[in-house]
C-alpha cells in the first residue's frame, strides 16, 4: 500500500539520486551557496528584527560569508588531510603485508588504498564525483525499491 508520504519519499529519493548523478560535486557547490545565502539572509533578518540580540545576526552573517568564501577551501583541506592519512595507512599496510608475507588480496588492498589516498591528494573532487554518483545510484535504487515497499539502506 503506497501512501502519499511513501510516494513523496520515492520521488525525493529519485530526484536527489538523479541530481547527484548528473551534477555530482556541482550539486554540493549549489547547496553550499544556498546555505551560505540563507545564513546571511537569516542574519540580516535577525539584525533588523531583533535589535536586542544583534550579535546573533552578526554571527549568522559571518557563518554565511565563511561558507560562501571558504566552503570549498575547507573541504579541499579536509580531503587533502584525509588523502594523506589514507595514503599513510596504505603504505603501513603494504609494509606490514610484505614483512608478514600476507596473501595477494591483502597486498592488492594496500595498493588500492595507496592509490585512493594519492588520488584524494591530487584530485580530491574526482573522488567526490565518484562518491556522488555512487550515492546517487543508491538513492535511485532506494526510490525504486520504496515503490515496492522495500529499502536497500
Coordinates of N, CA, C and O in Angstrom, one line a residue:
X1 N 0.8 -1.2 0.0 CA 0.0 0.0 0.0 C 0.9 1.3 0.0 O 1.6 1.5 0.9
X2 N 0.8 2.0 -1.1 CA 1.5 3.2 -1.2 C 0.7 4.4 -0.6 O -0.4 4.7 -1.1
X3 N 1.3 5.1 0.4 CA 0.6 6.3 0.9 C 1.2 7.5 0.2 O 2.2 7.4 -0.5
X4 N 0.6 8.6 0.3 CA 1.1 9.8 -0.3 C 2.5 10.1 0.2 O 3.3 10.5 -0.5
X5 N 2.7 9.9 1.5 CA 4.0 10.0 2.1 C 5.1 9.2 1.4 O 6.2 9.6 1.1
X6 N 4.7 7.9 1.2 CA 5.7 7.0 0.5 C 6.0 7.5 -0.9 O 7.1 7.4 -1.4
X7 N 5.0 7.9 -1.6 CA 5.2 8.4 -3.0 C 6.1 9.6 -3.0 O 7.0 9.7 -3.8
X8 N 5.8 10.5 -2.1 CA 6.7 11.7 -2.0 C 8.1 11.3 -1.7 O 9.1 11.8 -2.3
X9 N 8.3 10.4 -0.7 CA 9.6 9.9 -0.4 C 10.3 9.3 -1.6 O 11.5 9.5 -1.8
X10 N 9.6 8.4 -2.3 CA 10.1 7.8 -3.5 C 10.6 8.9 -4.5 O 11.7 8.8 -5.1
X11 N 9.7 9.9 -4.7 CA 10.1 10.9 -5.7 C 11.3 11.7 -5.2 O 12.2 12.0 -6.0
X12 N 11.4 12.0 -3.9 CA 12.5 12.7 -3.4 C 13.8 11.9 -3.6 O 14.8 12.4 -4.0
X13 N 13.7 10.6 -3.3 CA 14.9 9.7 -3.5 C 15.4 9.8 -4.9 O 16.5 9.9 -5.2
X14 N 14.4 9.6 -5.8 CA 14.7 9.6 -7.3 C 15.3 10.9 -7.7 O 16.3 10.9 -8.4
X15 N 14.7 12.0 -7.3 CA 15.2 13.4 -7.7 C 16.6 13.6 -7.2 O 17.5 14.0 -7.9
X16 N 16.8 13.3 -5.9 CA 18.1 13.5 -5.3 C 19.1 12.6 -6.0 O 20.3 13.1 -6.3
X17 N 18.8 11.4 -6.2 CA 19.7 10.5 -6.9 C 20.1 10.9 -8.3 O 21.3 10.9 -8.6
X18 N 19.1 11.4 -9.0 CA 19.4 11.9 -10.4 C 20.2 13.1 -10.3 O 21.2 13.3 -11.1
X19 N 19.9 14.1 -9.4 CA 20.7 15.3 -9.3 C 22.2 15.0 -8.9 O 23.1 15.6 -9.4
X20 N 22.3 14.0 -7.9 CA 23.7 13.7 -7.5 C 24.5 13.0 -8.7 O 25.6 13.3 -8.9
X21 N 23.8 12.2 -9.5 CA 24.5 11.6 -10.6 C 24.8 12.6 -11.7 O 25.8 12.5 -12.4
X22 N 23.9 13.5 -12.0 CA 24.0 14.5 -13.1 C 25.0 15.6 -12.7 O 25.9 16.0 -13.5
X23 N 24.8 16.2 -11.5 CA 25.6 17.3 -11.1 C 26.8 17.0 -10.3 O 27.7 17.8 -10.2
X24 N 26.8 15.9 -9.7 CA 27.9 15.4 -8.8 C 28.3 16.5 -7.8 O 27.5 17.0 -7.1
X25 N 29.6 16.8 -7.7 CA 30.0 17.8 -6.7 C 29.5 19.2 -7.0 O 29.5 20.0 -6.1
X26 N 29.0 19.4 -8.2 CA 28.4 20.7 -8.5 C 27.1 20.9 -7.7 O 26.8 22.0 -7.3
X27 N 26.4 19.8 -7.4 CA 25.2 19.9 -6.5 C 25.7 20.3 -5.1 O 25.0 21.2 -4.5
X28 N 26.8 19.8 -4.6 CA 27.3 20.2 -3.3 C 27.7 21.7 -3.4 O 27.4 22.4 -2.4
X29 N 28.2 22.2 -4.5 CA 28.6 23.6 -4.6 C 27.3 24.4 -4.5 O 27.3 25.5 -3.9
X30 N 26.3 24.0 -5.2 CA 25.0 24.7 -5.2 C 24.4 24.8 -3.8 O 24.0 25.8 -3.3
X31 N 24.5 23.6 -3.1 CA 23.9 23.5 -1.8 C 24.7 24.4 -0.8 O 24.1 25.1 0.0
X32 N 26.0 24.4 -0.9 CA 26.8 25.3 0.0 C 26.5 26.8 -0.3 O 26.4 27.6 0.6
X33 N 26.3 27.1 -1.6 CA 26.0 28.5 -1.9 C 24.6 28.9 -1.3 O 24.5 29.9 -0.7
X34 N 23.6 28.0 -1.5 CA 22.3 28.3 -0.9 C 22.4 28.4 0.6 O 21.8 29.3 1.2
X35 N 23.1 27.5 1.2 CA 23.2 27.5 2.7 C 23.9 28.8 3.2 O 23.4 29.4 4.1
X36 N 24.9 29.2 2.5 CA 25.6 30.4 2.8 C 24.7 31.6 2.7 O 24.6 32.5 3.6
X37 N 23.9 31.7 1.6 CA 23.0 32.8 1.4 C 21.9 32.8 2.4 O 21.5 33.9 2.9
X38 N 21.4 31.6 2.8 CA 20.4 31.5 3.8 C 20.9 32.0 5.2 O 20.2 32.7 5.9
X39 N 22.1 31.6 5.5 CA 22.7 32.1 6.8 C 22.8 33.7 6.8 O 22.4 34.3 7.7
X40 N 23.2 34.2 5.6 CA 23.3 35.7 5.5 C 22.0 36.3 5.6 O 21.8 37.3 6.4
X41 N 21.0 35.8 4.9 CA 19.6 36.4 4.9 C 19.0 36.3 6.3 O 18.5 37.3 6.8
X42 N 19.2 35.2 7.0 CA 18.7 35.0 8.3 C 19.4 35.9 9.3 O 18.7 36.5 10.2
X43 N 20.7 36.1 9.1 CA 21.4 37.0 10.0 C 21.0 38.5 9.8 O 20.8 39.2 10.8
X44 N 20.8 38.9 8.5 CA 20.3 40.2 8.3 C 18.9 40.4 8.9 O 18.6 41.4 9.5
X45 N 18.1 39.4 8.7 CA 16.7 39.5 9.3 C 16.8 39.6 10.9 O 16.1 40.5 11.4
X46 N 17.7 38.9 11.5 CA 17.9 39.0 12.9 C 18.4 40.3 13.4 O 18.0 40.9 14.4
X47 N 19.4 40.9 12.6 CA 19.9 42.2 12.9 C 18.8 43.3 12.8 O 18.7 44.1 13.7
X48 N 18.0 43.2 11.8 CA 16.9 44.2 11.6 C 15.8 43.9 12.6 O 15.3 44.9 13.2
X49 N 15.4 42.7 12.8 CA 14.2 42.4 13.6 C 14.4 42.3 15.1 O 13.6 42.8 15.9
X50 N 15.6 41.8 15.5 CA 15.9 41.6 16.9 C 17.0 42.5 17.3 O 18.2 42.1 17.5
X51 N 16.7 43.8 17.5 CA 17.8 44.7 17.9 C 18.4 44.4 19.2 O 19.5 44.9 19.5
X52 N 17.7 43.7 20.1 CA 18.2 43.3 21.4 C 19.4 42.3 21.3 O 20.3 42.3 22.2
X53 N 19.4 41.5 20.2 CA 20.4 40.5 20.1 C 21.1 40.6 18.7 O 21.0 39.7 17.9
X54 N 21.8 41.7 18.5 CA 22.4 41.9 17.2 C 23.6 40.9 17.0 O 23.9 40.5 15.9
X55 N 24.2 40.5 18.1 CA 25.4 39.6 18.0 C 25.0 38.3 17.3 O 25.8 37.8 16.4
X56 N 23.8 37.8 17.5 CA 23.3 36.5 16.9 C 23.3 36.7 15.4 O 23.8 35.9 14.6
X57 N 22.7 37.8 14.9 CA 22.6 38.1 13.5 C 24.0 38.3 12.9 O 24.2 37.8 11.8
X58 N 24.9 39.0 13.5 CA 26.3 39.2 13.0 C 27.0 37.8 12.9 O 27.7 37.6 11.9
X59 N 26.8 37.0 13.9 CA 27.4 35.6 13.8 C 26.9 34.8 12.6 O 27.6 34.2 11.9
X60 N 25.5 34.9 12.4 CA 24.9 34.2 11.3 C 25.4 34.7 10.0 O 25.7 33.9 9.0
X61 N 25.5 36.0 9.9 CA 26.1 36.6 8.6 C 27.5 36.2 8.4 O 27.9 35.8 7.3
X62 N 28.3 36.1 9.5 CA 29.7 35.7 9.4 C 29.8 34.3 8.9 O 30.6 33.9 8.0
X63 N 29.0 33.4 9.5 CA 28.9 32.0 9.1 C 28.6 31.9 7.6 O 29.2 31.1 6.9
X64 N 27.6 32.6 7.1 CA 27.2 32.6 5.7 C 28.3 33.0 4.8 O 28.6 32.4 3.8
X65 N 29.0 34.1 5.2 CA 30.1 34.6 4.4 C 31.3 33.6 4.3 O 31.8 33.3 3.3
X66 N 31.6 33.0 5.5 CA 32.6 32.0 5.6 C 32.3 30.8 4.7 O 33.1 30.3 3.9
X67 N 31.0 30.3 4.7 CA 30.6 29.2 3.9 C 30.7 29.6 2.4 O 31.2 28.8 1.6
X68 N 30.3 30.8 2.0 CA 30.4 31.2 0.6 C 31.9 31.4 0.2 O 32.2 30.9 -0.9
X69 N 32.7 32.0 1.0 CA 34.1 32.3 0.6 C 35.0 31.1 0.8 O 35.8 30.8 -0.1
X70 N 34.9 30.4 1.9 CA 35.8 29.3 2.3 C 35.3 27.9 2.2 O 36.0 27.0 2.6
X71 N 34.0 27.8 1.8 CA 33.4 26.4 1.9 C 34.2 25.4 1.2 O 34.6 24.3 1.8
X72 N 34.6 25.6 -0.1 CA 35.4 24.6 -0.8 C 36.8 24.5 -0.4 O 37.4 23.5 -0.4
X73 N 37.3 25.6 0.1 CA 38.7 25.6 0.6 C 38.8 24.7 1.8 O 39.7 23.9 1.9
X74 N 37.9 24.9 2.7 CA 37.9 24.0 3.9 C 37.7 22.5 3.5 O 38.4 21.6 4.0
X75 N 36.8 22.3 2.6 CA 36.5 21.0 2.1 C 37.7 20.4 1.4 O 38.1 19.2 1.6
X76 N 38.5 21.2 0.6 CA 39.7 20.7 0.0 C 40.7 20.3 1.0 O 41.4 19.3 0.8
X77 N 40.9 21.2 2.0 CA 41.9 20.9 3.1 C 41.6 19.6 3.8 O 42.4 18.7 4.0
X78 N 40.3 19.4 4.1 CA 39.9 18.2 4.8 C 40.1 17.0 3.9 O 40.7 15.9 4.3
X79 N 39.8 17.1 2.6 CA 40.1 15.9 1.7 C 41.6 15.7 1.5 O 42.0 14.5 1.4
X80 N 42.4 16.7 1.5 CA 43.8 16.6 1.4 C 44.4 15.8 2.6 O 45.2 14.9 2.5
X81 N 44.0 16.3 3.8 CA 44.4 15.6 5.0 C 43.9 14.1 5.0 O 44.7 13.2 5.4
X82 N 42.7 13.9 4.7 CA 42.1 12.6 4.6 C 42.9 11.7 3.6 O 43.3 10.6 3.9
X83 N 43.3 12.3 2.4 CA 44.1 11.6 1.4 C 45.5 11.2 2.0 O 45.9 10.1 1.7
X84 N 46.1 12.1 2.7 CA 47.4 11.9 3.3 C 47.3 10.7 4.3 O 48.1 9.8 4.3
X85 N 46.3 10.8 5.1 CA 46.1 9.7 6.1 C 45.8 8.3 5.5 O 46.4 7.3 5.9
X86 N 45.0 8.3 4.4 CA 44.7 7.1 3.7 C 46.0 6.5 3.1 O 46.2 5.3 3.1
X87 N 46.7 7.4 2.5 CA 48.0 7.0 1.8 C 48.9 6.4 2.8 O 49.5 5.3 2.6
X88 N 49.1 7.1 4.0 CA 49.9 6.5 5.0 C 49.5 5.2 5.5 O 50.3 4.3 5.7
X89 N 48.1 5.0 5.7 CA 47.6 3.7 6.1 C 47.9 2.7 5.1 O 48.3 1.6 5.4
X90 N 47.8 3.0 3.8 CA 48.1 2.0 2.7 C 49.5 1.7 2.7 O 49.9 0.5 2.6
X91 N 50.4 2.6 2.9 CA 51.9 2.4 3.0 C 52.2 1.5 4.2 O 53.0 0.5 4.0
X92 N 51.6 1.8 5.3 CA 51.9 0.9 6.5 C 51.3 -0.5 6.3 O 52.0 -1.5 6.7
X93 N 50.2 -0.6 5.7 CA 49.6 -1.9 5.4 C 50.5 -2.7 4.4 O 50.7 -3.9 4.6
X94 N 51.0 -2.0 3.4 CA 51.9 -2.6 2.4 C 53.2 -3.1 3.1 O 53.6 -4.3 2.8
X95 N 53.8 -2.3 3.9 CA 55.0 -2.7 4.6 C 54.7 -3.9 5.5 O 55.4 -4.9 5.5
X96 N 53.6 -3.8 6.2 CA 53.2 -4.9 7.1 C 52.9 -6.2 6.3 O 53.3 -7.3 6.7
X97 N 52.3 -6.1 5.1 CA 52.0 -7.2 4.3 C 53.3 -7.9 3.7 O 53.3 -9.1 3.6
X98 N 54.2 -7.0 3.4 CA 55.5 -7.6 2.9 C 56.3 -8.3 4.0 O 56.8 -9.4 3.8
X99 N 56.3 -7.6 5.2 CA 57.0 -8.2 6.3 C 56.4 -9.6 6.7 O 57.1 -10.5 7.0
X100 N 55.1 -9.6 6.8 CA 54.4 -10.8 7.3 C 54.1 -11.8 6.2 O 53.5 -12.8 6.4
X101 N 54.5 -11.4 4.9 CA 54.2 -12.3 3.7 C 52.8 -12.7 3.7 O 52.4 -13.9 3.6
X102 N 51.9 -11.7 3.7 CA 50.4 -12.0 3.7 C 50.0 -12.3 2.2 O 50.8 -12.2 1.3
X103 N 48.8 -12.6 2.0 CA 48.3 -13.0 0.7 C 48.2 -11.9 -0.3 O 48.3 -10.7 0.0
X104 N 47.8 -12.3 -1.5 CA 47.7 -11.4 -2.6 C 46.6 -10.4 -2.4 O 46.7 -9.2 -2.7
X105 N 45.5 -10.8 -1.8 CA 44.3 -9.9 -1.6 C 44.8 -8.8 -0.6 O 44.4 -7.6 -0.9
X106 N 45.5 -9.1 0.4 CA 45.9 -8.0 1.3 C 46.9 -7.1 0.7 O 46.9 -5.9 0.9
X107 N 47.7 -7.6 -0.2 CA 48.7 -6.8 -1.0 C 47.9 -5.8 -1.9 O 48.2 -4.6 -2.0
X108 N 47.0 -6.4 -2.6 CA 46.1 -5.6 -3.5 C 45.4 -4.5 -2.8 O 45.3 -3.4 -3.2
X109 N 44.8 -4.9 -1.6 CA 44.1 -4.0 -0.8 C 44.9 -2.8 -0.4 O 44.5 -1.6 -0.4
X110 N 46.2 -3.1 0.0 CA 47.1 -2.0 0.5 C 47.4 -1.1 -0.7 O 47.5 0.2 -0.6
X111 N 47.7 -1.7 -1.9 CA 48.0 -0.9 -3.1 C 46.8 0.0 -3.5 O 47.0 1.2 -3.8
X112 N 45.6 -0.5 -3.5 CA 44.4 0.2 -3.8 C 44.2 1.4 -2.8 O 43.9 2.5 -3.2
X113 N 44.5 1.1 -1.5 CA 44.4 2.1 -0.5 C 45.3 3.3 -0.8 O 45.0 4.5 -0.7
X114 N 46.6 2.9 -1.2 CA 47.6 4.0 -1.5 C 47.1 4.8 -2.7 O 47.2 6.0 -2.7
X115 N 46.6 4.1 -3.7 CA 46.2 4.8 -4.9 C 45.0 5.8 -4.6 O 45.0 6.9 -5.1
X116 N 44.0 5.3 -3.8 CA 42.9 6.1 -3.5 C 43.4 7.3 -2.7 O 42.9 8.5 -2.9
X117 N 44.3 7.1 -1.8 CA 44.8 8.2 -1.0 C 45.5 9.3 -1.8 O 45.4 10.5 -1.7
X118 N 46.3 8.8 -2.8 CA 47.0 9.7 -3.7 C 46.1 10.5 -4.6 O 46.2 11.7 -4.8
X119 N 45.0 9.8 -5.1 CA 44.0 10.5 -5.9 C 43.3 11.5 -5.1 O 43.1 12.6 -5.5
X120 N 43.0 11.2 -3.8 CA 42.4 12.2 -2.9 C 43.3 13.4 -2.7 O 42.8 14.6 -2.7
X121 N 44.6 13.2 -2.7 CA 45.5 14.4 -2.5 C 45.7 15.2 -3.8 O 45.7 16.4 -3.8
X122 N 45.7 14.5 -5.0 CA 45.9 15.1 -6.2 C 44.7 15.7 -6.9 O 44.7 16.8 -7.4
X123 N 43.6 14.9 -6.8 CA 42.3 15.3 -7.5 C 41.2 15.0 -6.6 O 40.4 14.0 -6.8
X124 N 41.0 15.7 -5.5 CA 40.0 15.3 -4.5 C 38.6 15.3 -5.0 O 37.8 14.5 -4.6
X125 N 38.3 16.2 -6.0 CA 36.9 16.3 -6.5 C 36.6 15.2 -7.5 O 35.4 14.9 -7.7
X126 N 37.6 14.6 -8.0 CA 37.4 13.4 -8.9 C 36.8 12.3 -8.0 O 35.8 11.6 -8.4
X127 N 37.3 12.1 -6.9 CA 36.8 11.1 -5.9 C 35.4 11.5 -5.5 O 34.5 10.7 -5.3
X128 N 35.3 12.8 -5.2 CA 34.0 13.4 -4.8 C 32.9 13.1 -5.8 O 31.8 12.8 -5.5
X129 N 33.3 13.3 -7.1 CA 32.3 13.0 -8.2 C 31.9 11.5 -8.2 O 30.7 11.1 -8.3
X130 N 32.9 10.6 -8.0 CA 32.6 9.2 -7.9 C 31.7 8.8 -6.8 O 30.7 8.1 -6.9
X131 N 32.0 9.4 -5.6 CA 31.2 9.2 -4.4 C 29.7 9.7 -4.6 O 28.8 9.0 -4.3
X132 N 29.6 10.9 -5.3 CA 28.3 11.4 -5.5 C 27.5 10.5 -6.5 O 26.3 10.3 -6.3
X133 N 28.2 10.0 -7.5 CA 27.5 9.1 -8.4 C 27.0 7.8 -7.7 O 25.9 7.3 -7.9
X134 N 27.9 7.2 -6.8 CA 27.6 6.0 -6.1 C 26.4 6.3 -5.2 O 25.4 5.5 -5.2
X135 N 26.4 7.4 -4.4 CA 25.3 7.7 -3.5 C 24.1 8.0 -4.3 O 23.0 7.6 -4.0
X136 N 24.2 8.7 -5.5 CA 23.1 9.0 -6.3 C 22.4 7.7 -6.8 O 21.2 7.6 -6.8
X137 N 23.2 6.7 -7.2 CA 22.7 5.4 -7.7 C 21.9 4.7 -6.5 O 20.8 4.2 -6.7
X138 N 22.5 4.8 -5.3 CA 21.9 4.2 -4.2 C 20.5 4.9 -3.9 O 19.5 4.2 -3.6
X139 N 20.5 6.2 -4.0 CA 19.2 6.9 -3.8 C 18.2 6.5 -4.9 O 17.0 6.3 -4.5
X140 N 18.6 6.4 -6.1 CA 17.7 6.0 -7.2 C 17.2 4.6 -6.9 O 15.9 4.3 -7.0
X141 N 18.0 3.6 -6.6 CA 17.6 2.3 -6.3 C 16.7 2.3 -5.1 O 15.6 1.6 -5.1
X142 N 17.0 3.1 -4.0 CA 16.1 3.2 -2.9 C 14.7 3.7 -3.3 O 13.7 3.2 -2.8
X143 N 14.7 4.7 -4.1 CA 13.5 5.3 -4.6 C 12.6 4.3 -5.3 O 11.4 4.2 -5.1
X144 N 13.2 3.5 -6.2 CA 12.5 2.4 -6.9 C 12.0 1.3 -6.0 O 10.9 0.9 -6.1
X145 N 12.9 0.9 -5.1 CA 12.5 -0.2 -4.2 C 11.5 0.2 -3.2 O 10.6 -0.5 -2.8
X146 N 11.5 1.5 -2.8 CA 10.5 2.1 -1.9 C 9.1 2.0 -2.5 O 8.1 1.9 -1.8
X147 N 9.0 2.1 -3.8 CA 7.7 1.9 -4.5 C 7.1 0.6 -4.3 O 5.9 0.4 -4.3
X148 N 8.0 -0.4 -4.0 CA 7.5 -1.8 -3.8 C 7.6 -2.2 -2.3 O 7.5 -3.3 -2.0
X149 N 7.8 -1.2 -1.5 CA 7.8 -1.4 0.0 C 9.1 -2.0 0.5 O 9.1 -2.5 1.6
X150 N 10.2 -1.9 -0.2 CA 11.5 -2.4 0.2 C 12.4 -1.2 0.4 O 12.3 -0.2 -0.2
X151 N 13.5 -1.4 1.2 CA 14.5 -0.4 1.4 C 15.9 -1.1 1.3 O 16.1 -2.2 1.8
X152 N 16.8 -0.5 0.5 CA 18.1 -1.0 0.4 C 19.0 -0.6 1.5 O 19.8 -1.4 2.1
X153 N 19.0 0.6 1.9 CA 19.9 1.1 3.0 C 19.2 2.2 3.8 O 18.2 2.7 3.4

